[in-house]
Short mmCIF file of C-alpha atoms in Angstrom, two decimals:
data_model
loop_
_atom_site.label_atom_id
_atom_site.label_comp_id
_atom_site.label_asym_id
_atom_site.label_seq_id
_atom_site.Cartn_x
_atom_site.Cartn_y
_atom_site.Cartn_z
CA MET A 1 -21.00 -13.76 11.39
CA ILE A 2 -18.53 -14.21 8.54
CA ALA A 3 -19.97 -13.08 5.13
CA THR A 4 -19.86 -15.85 2.63
CA PRO A 5 -17.51 -15.39 -0.19
CA PRO A 6 -20.15 -14.44 -2.84
CA ALA A 7 -21.51 -12.01 -0.50
CA SER A 8 -17.99 -10.54 0.08
CA LEU A 9 -17.15 -10.27 -3.44
CA ARG A 10 -20.36 -8.51 -4.24
CA ARG A 11 -19.39 -5.88 -1.57
CA SER A 12 -16.05 -4.94 -3.29
CA GLY A 13 -15.95 -2.79 -6.06
CA VAL A 14 -12.40 -4.28 -7.36
CA SER A 15 -13.93 -7.79 -7.10
CA GLN A 16 -17.12 -6.60 -9.23
CA VAL A 17 -14.66 -5.57 -11.97
CA ALA A 18 -12.57 -8.54 -11.78
CA LEU A 19 -15.69 -10.78 -11.92
CA GLY A 20 -16.88 -8.83 -14.87
CA VAL A 21 -13.48 -9.65 -16.53
CA LEU A 22 -13.69 -13.17 -16.08
CA VAL A 23 -17.24 -13.36 -17.30
CA ALA A 24 -16.30 -11.44 -20.62
CA ALA A 25 -12.95 -13.67 -21.03
CA ALA A 26 -15.58 -16.85 -20.54
CA LEU A 27 -17.69 -15.66 -22.91
CA VAL A 28 -14.98 -14.91 -25.69
CA ALA A 29 -13.57 -18.27 -25.11
CA LEU A 30 -16.91 -19.91 -25.34
CA PHE A 31 -18.43 -18.12 -28.17
CA GLY A 32 -15.21 -16.65 -29.76
CA GLY A 33 -16.21 -17.96 -33.13
CA LEU A 34 -19.23 -15.78 -33.30
CA LEU A 35 -17.21 -12.89 -32.36
CA SER A 36 -14.26 -13.14 -34.37
CA PRO A 37 -14.49 -10.79 -37.21
CA HIS A 38 -12.08 -12.76 -39.45
CA ASP A 39 -10.79 -16.46 -39.38
CA PRO A 40 -8.09 -16.50 -37.35
CA ASN A 41 -5.90 -18.47 -39.51
CA ALA A 42 -7.23 -17.08 -42.97
CA PHE A 43 -4.53 -14.59 -44.85
CA SER A 44 -6.29 -11.15 -45.24
CA GLY A 45 -4.12 -10.94 -48.50
CA ILE A 46 -0.55 -11.89 -48.77
CA VAL A 47 0.39 -8.76 -50.75
CA GLY A 48 0.78 -5.49 -48.79
CA MET A 49 -1.33 -6.95 -45.48
CA GLN A 50 1.60 -8.29 -43.71
CA ASN A 51 2.23 -6.68 -40.12
CA MET A 52 -0.10 -3.65 -40.58
CA PRO A 53 -0.94 -1.45 -37.60
CA PRO A 54 -4.31 -1.14 -35.77
CA SER A 55 -6.67 0.25 -38.10
CA TRP A 56 -10.46 0.29 -38.28
CA ALA A 57 -10.37 -2.84 -40.49
CA HIS A 58 -8.16 -4.69 -38.24
CA PRO A 59 -8.46 -3.25 -34.69
CA PHE A 60 -5.53 -5.05 -33.49
CA GLY A 61 -3.53 -5.24 -36.81
CA THR A 62 -2.20 -8.15 -38.57
CA ASP A 63 0.55 -10.23 -38.28
CA GLY A 64 3.54 -11.41 -40.59
CA LEU A 65 1.14 -13.88 -42.23
CA SER A 66 -1.55 -10.98 -42.80
CA ARG A 67 -3.63 -12.82 -40.20
CA ASP A 68 -6.15 -10.40 -38.21
CA VAL A 69 -4.43 -10.16 -34.55
CA LEU A 70 -7.85 -9.40 -33.00
CA SER A 71 -9.25 -12.89 -34.18
CA ARG A 72 -6.44 -14.61 -33.01
CA VAL A 73 -6.45 -13.13 -29.56
CA ILE A 74 -10.22 -14.11 -29.54
CA ALA A 75 -9.16 -17.75 -30.73
CA GLY A 76 -6.33 -17.99 -28.26
CA ALA A 77 -8.60 -17.17 -25.28
CA ARG A 78 -10.16 -20.52 -26.09
CA ILE A 79 -7.14 -22.48 -26.25
CA SER A 80 -5.23 -20.68 -23.18
CA LEU A 81 -8.25 -20.45 -20.70
CA GLY A 82 -9.32 -24.13 -21.94
CA VAL A 83 -5.63 -25.54 -21.10
CA GLY A 84 -6.05 -23.55 -17.88
CA SER A 85 -9.21 -24.84 -16.93
CA VAL A 86 -8.22 -28.71 -17.64
CA ALA A 87 -5.11 -28.14 -15.49
CA VAL A 88 -6.95 -26.70 -12.54
CA VAL A 89 -9.47 -29.45 -12.63
CA ILE A 90 -6.58 -31.99 -12.76
CA THR A 91 -4.86 -30.10 -9.90
CA VAL A 92 -8.15 -30.01 -7.74
CA LEU A 93 -8.72 -33.54 -8.13
CA VAL A 94 -5.25 -34.98 -7.57
CA GLY A 95 -4.48 -32.22 -4.76
CA THR A 96 -7.95 -32.79 -2.95
CA THR A 97 -7.48 -36.50 -2.82
CA TRP A 98 -3.71 -36.74 -1.76
CA GLY A 99 -4.51 -33.98 1.05
CA ALA A 100 -7.57 -35.48 2.13
CA LEU A 101 -5.95 -39.10 2.34
CA ALA A 102 -2.92 -37.51 4.23
CA GLY A 103 -4.93 -35.55 6.64
CA SER A 104 -7.36 -38.25 7.42
CA SER A 105 -4.90 -40.92 7.83
CA ASP A 106 -2.84 -42.33 10.70
CA ALA A 107 0.70 -40.63 11.47
CA TRP A 108 2.96 -42.63 9.63
CA LEU A 109 0.77 -42.83 6.14
CA ASP A 110 0.23 -38.93 6.68
CA ASP A 111 3.99 -38.47 7.11
CA LEU A 112 4.95 -40.62 4.04
CA LEU A 113 2.42 -38.76 1.89
CA MET A 114 3.70 -35.34 2.99
CA ARG A 115 7.48 -36.20 2.26
CA VAL A 116 6.39 -37.08 -1.41
CA VAL A 117 4.85 -33.63 -1.38
CA ASP A 118 7.88 -32.27 -0.07
CA ALA A 119 10.16 -34.11 -2.63
CA MET A 120 8.05 -32.80 -5.49
CA LEU A 121 8.12 -29.41 -3.93
CA VAL A 122 12.15 -29.58 -4.12
CA ILE A 123 11.97 -29.36 -7.95
CA PRO A 124 11.22 -26.06 -9.43
CA ARG A 125 7.78 -26.27 -11.30
CA VAL A 126 9.28 -24.16 -14.36
CA LEU A 127 12.29 -26.57 -14.80
CA LEU A 128 9.97 -29.63 -14.52
CA LEU A 129 7.84 -27.94 -17.35
CA LEU A 130 10.64 -27.25 -19.44
CA VAL A 131 11.89 -31.04 -19.19
CA LEU A 132 8.61 -32.28 -20.19
CA ALA A 133 7.90 -29.97 -22.81
CA SER A 134 11.39 -30.39 -24.32
CA ALA A 135 10.59 -34.28 -24.62
CA GLY A 136 8.22 -33.99 -27.49
CA PRO A 137 5.62 -31.84 -29.23
CA MET A 138 3.02 -30.78 -26.67
CA SER A 139 -0.77 -30.76 -27.72
CA PRO A 140 -3.10 -28.50 -25.54
CA TRP A 141 -4.19 -31.67 -23.84
CA LYS A 142 -0.78 -33.00 -23.03
CA LEU A 143 0.10 -29.38 -21.70
CA SER A 144 -3.24 -29.34 -19.88
CA VAL A 145 -2.08 -32.47 -18.01
CA ALA A 146 1.43 -31.45 -17.71
CA LEU A 147 0.53 -28.39 -16.03
CA GLY A 148 -1.99 -29.86 -13.84
CA LEU A 149 0.37 -32.80 -12.44
CA THR A 150 2.92 -30.26 -11.64
CA ALA A 151 0.60 -27.90 -9.57
CA TRP A 152 -1.18 -30.18 -7.32
CA PRO A 153 1.41 -30.35 -4.21
CA PRO A 154 0.28 -26.98 -2.85
CA MET A 155 -3.26 -27.87 -3.09
CA SER A 156 -2.73 -31.01 -1.08
CA ARG A 157 -0.89 -28.89 1.53
CA VAL A 158 -4.05 -26.79 1.89
CA VAL A 159 -6.51 -29.74 1.91
CA ARG A 160 -4.74 -31.54 4.29
CA ALA A 161 -4.47 -28.49 7.01
CA GLN A 162 -8.15 -28.07 6.52
CA VAL A 163 -8.87 -31.82 6.83
CA ARG A 164 -6.87 -32.06 10.10
CA ALA A 165 -8.30 -28.80 11.65
CA ILE A 166 -11.98 -29.95 10.73
CA ARG A 167 -11.85 -33.78 11.97
CA GLN A 168 -11.22 -32.16 15.54
CA ARG A 169 -14.50 -30.31 15.26
CA ASP A 170 -17.49 -31.34 17.60
CA TRP A 171 -19.69 -32.27 15.04
CA VAL A 172 -17.01 -34.66 13.68
CA LEU A 173 -16.19 -36.23 17.01
CA ALA A 174 -20.00 -36.92 17.60
CA ALA A 175 -20.45 -38.52 14.22
CA ARG A 176 -17.30 -40.71 14.99
CA ALA A 177 -18.62 -41.52 18.38
CA LEU A 178 -22.02 -42.82 16.57
CA GLY A 179 -19.64 -45.15 14.69
CA ALA A 180 -19.47 -43.33 11.16
CA SER A 181 -16.80 -44.98 9.03
CA ARG A 182 -13.57 -42.88 8.05
CA THR A 183 -14.72 -42.73 4.50
CA ARG A 184 -18.20 -41.15 5.70
CA LEU A 185 -16.51 -39.00 8.22
CA LEU A 186 -14.44 -37.14 5.25
CA VAL A 187 -17.07 -37.28 2.52
CA ARG A 188 -20.12 -36.25 4.66
CA HIS A 189 -18.64 -34.05 7.36
CA ILE A 190 -15.19 -32.82 6.67
CA LEU A 191 -15.00 -32.47 3.05
CA PRO A 192 -17.74 -29.87 2.83
CA GLY A 193 -16.11 -27.88 5.11
CA VAL A 194 -12.86 -27.72 3.09
CA MET A 195 -14.64 -26.73 -0.22
CA PRO A 196 -14.39 -23.18 0.30
CA HIS A 197 -10.46 -23.42 0.73
CA ILE A 198 -10.19 -25.47 -2.26
CA ALA A 199 -12.28 -23.15 -4.34
CA VAL A 200 -9.77 -20.23 -3.21
CA ALA A 201 -6.65 -22.54 -3.87
CA ALA A 202 -8.23 -23.17 -7.44
CA THR A 203 -8.52 -19.74 -8.23
CA LEU A 204 -5.17 -18.71 -7.36
CA SER A 205 -3.88 -21.81 -9.18
CA PHE A 206 -5.70 -20.76 -12.35
CA ALA A 207 -4.22 -17.31 -12.05
CA ALA A 208 -0.59 -18.91 -12.19
CA VAL A 209 -1.24 -21.33 -15.04
CA ILE A 210 -2.08 -18.67 -17.54
CA PRO A 211 1.24 -17.09 -17.65
CA LEU A 212 2.97 -20.41 -17.32
CA GLU A 213 1.15 -21.67 -20.47
CA ALA A 214 1.78 -18.56 -22.12
CA GLY A 215 5.55 -18.67 -21.35
CA LEU A 216 6.20 -22.22 -22.70
CA SER A 217 4.02 -21.34 -25.89
CA PHE A 218 6.34 -18.12 -26.36
CA LEU A 219 9.21 -20.27 -26.26
CA GLY A 220 7.85 -22.96 -28.73
CA LEU A 221 7.45 -25.44 -26.01
CA GLY A 222 3.66 -25.09 -25.56
CA VAL A 223 0.77 -24.54 -28.13
CA ARG A 224 2.07 -24.87 -31.53
CA PRO A 225 1.20 -22.61 -34.55
CA PRO A 226 -1.10 -22.49 -36.38
CA THR A 227 -3.35 -23.03 -33.20
CA ALA A 228 -3.30 -19.73 -31.73
CA SER A 229 -2.69 -19.30 -27.95
CA TRP A 230 -1.82 -15.78 -26.41
CA GLY A 231 1.85 -16.87 -25.80
CA ASN A 232 2.50 -18.11 -29.47
CA ILE A 233 0.92 -14.93 -30.73
CA MET A 234 3.25 -12.79 -28.78
CA ARG A 235 6.29 -15.14 -30.22
CA ASP A 236 5.00 -14.15 -33.69
CA GLY A 237 5.92 -10.74 -33.19
CA ALA A 238 8.82 -11.14 -30.96
CA ASP A 239 11.49 -10.81 -33.76
CA ARG A 240 10.04 -7.28 -34.52
CA MET A 241 8.79 -6.09 -31.23
CA LEU A 242 9.34 -2.48 -31.93
CA ASP A 243 7.95 -2.52 -35.40
CA THR A 244 5.12 -4.88 -34.47
CA TRP A 245 4.12 -3.73 -31.09
CA TRP A 246 0.66 -4.68 -31.31
CA MET A 247 1.44 -8.34 -31.63
CA LEU A 248 3.23 -8.13 -28.32
CA LEU A 249 0.77 -5.43 -26.67
CA PHE A 250 -2.90 -7.01 -27.15
CA PRO A 251 -2.18 -10.67 -26.10
CA ALA A 252 -0.19 -9.35 -23.02
CA LEU A 253 -2.78 -7.19 -22.32
CA ALA A 254 -5.48 -10.36 -22.17
CA ILE A 255 -2.73 -12.49 -19.89
CA MET A 256 -2.45 -9.23 -17.53
CA ALA A 257 -6.12 -8.49 -17.26
CA THR A 258 -7.09 -12.21 -16.78
CA VAL A 259 -4.52 -12.99 -14.32
CA ALA A 260 -5.07 -9.83 -12.10
CA ALA A 261 -8.66 -10.70 -12.17
CA PHE A 262 -8.26 -14.32 -10.80
CA ASN A 263 -5.79 -12.82 -8.41
CA ALA A 264 -8.23 -10.08 -7.17
CA VAL A 265 -11.17 -12.63 -6.90
CA GLY A 266 -9.06 -15.37 -5.35
CA GLU A 267 -7.47 -12.81 -2.62
CA ARG A 268 -10.86 -11.62 -1.95
CA TRP A 269 -12.30 -14.90 -1.62
CA ARG A 270 -9.65 -15.89 0.69
CA ALA A 271 -10.41 -13.11 2.90
CA ALA A 272 -13.91 -14.12 3.34
CA VAL A 273 -13.32 -17.79 4.00
CA ASP A 274 -10.21 -16.85 6.67
CA PRO A 275 -10.86 -13.50 8.13
CA GLN A 276 -7.11 -13.40 9.56
CA GLN A 277 -6.11 -12.77 6.01
CA VAL A 278 -5.59 -9.09 5.47
CA VAL A 279 -6.80 -7.64 1.81
CA ARG A 280 -4.95 -4.63 0.97
#
């Protein structure tokens, strides 16, 4: 019997650590206001407090405007993870709808819908995001929508493949023989079997969204100051990266830890859902 994803995750030490990292990141994003030692946008003191290295008073140091970097990294977690969450929800909704429609439709409509997906996949996602971001200021909400609407084609392929496989299973054929409508077959009998694969794809999509948001914000095309995100915190220290290394190091570590955790959980979950996948 194939272990369910949660059971598989519990048996893996790496996955347990990854889940712990994700839970910690979620708690920081949700309750960051209670955890921040300082106001992330408040000046600690203009004179003599700029670009201070890590200390007991400021464990992550201060930036060029005397703001506490630890507080800004905590505040950035809410923005970066919030943007990622909305983007992944959009990706799942659009990708699942498109893929389910293609996988359950007649051959001509399936072919038409997948040619649209192929056309979108021809355009590099990063290039498309750069074009969208350069068109005007990007609020966190607009950035979430842009990230979500450029990420759904791979999701739709996953859903389509699973729908086409499951619709040939015995219980689906039996329900069809009993007169179940196409919509009922899809909603009641097919999509529940696709959900584990959607969850895996969503987890891995989250791992891809976080560095994309950080990269756009680092380039000044994403979340704009004074709102803190992990990407624009790194941008603040980029001009003096050798002197103010802490402004790059700590948000970069937050990005790396979160992305690695999502990838670890996603890969382990995928191995549980599809035993043919090999986890190394």
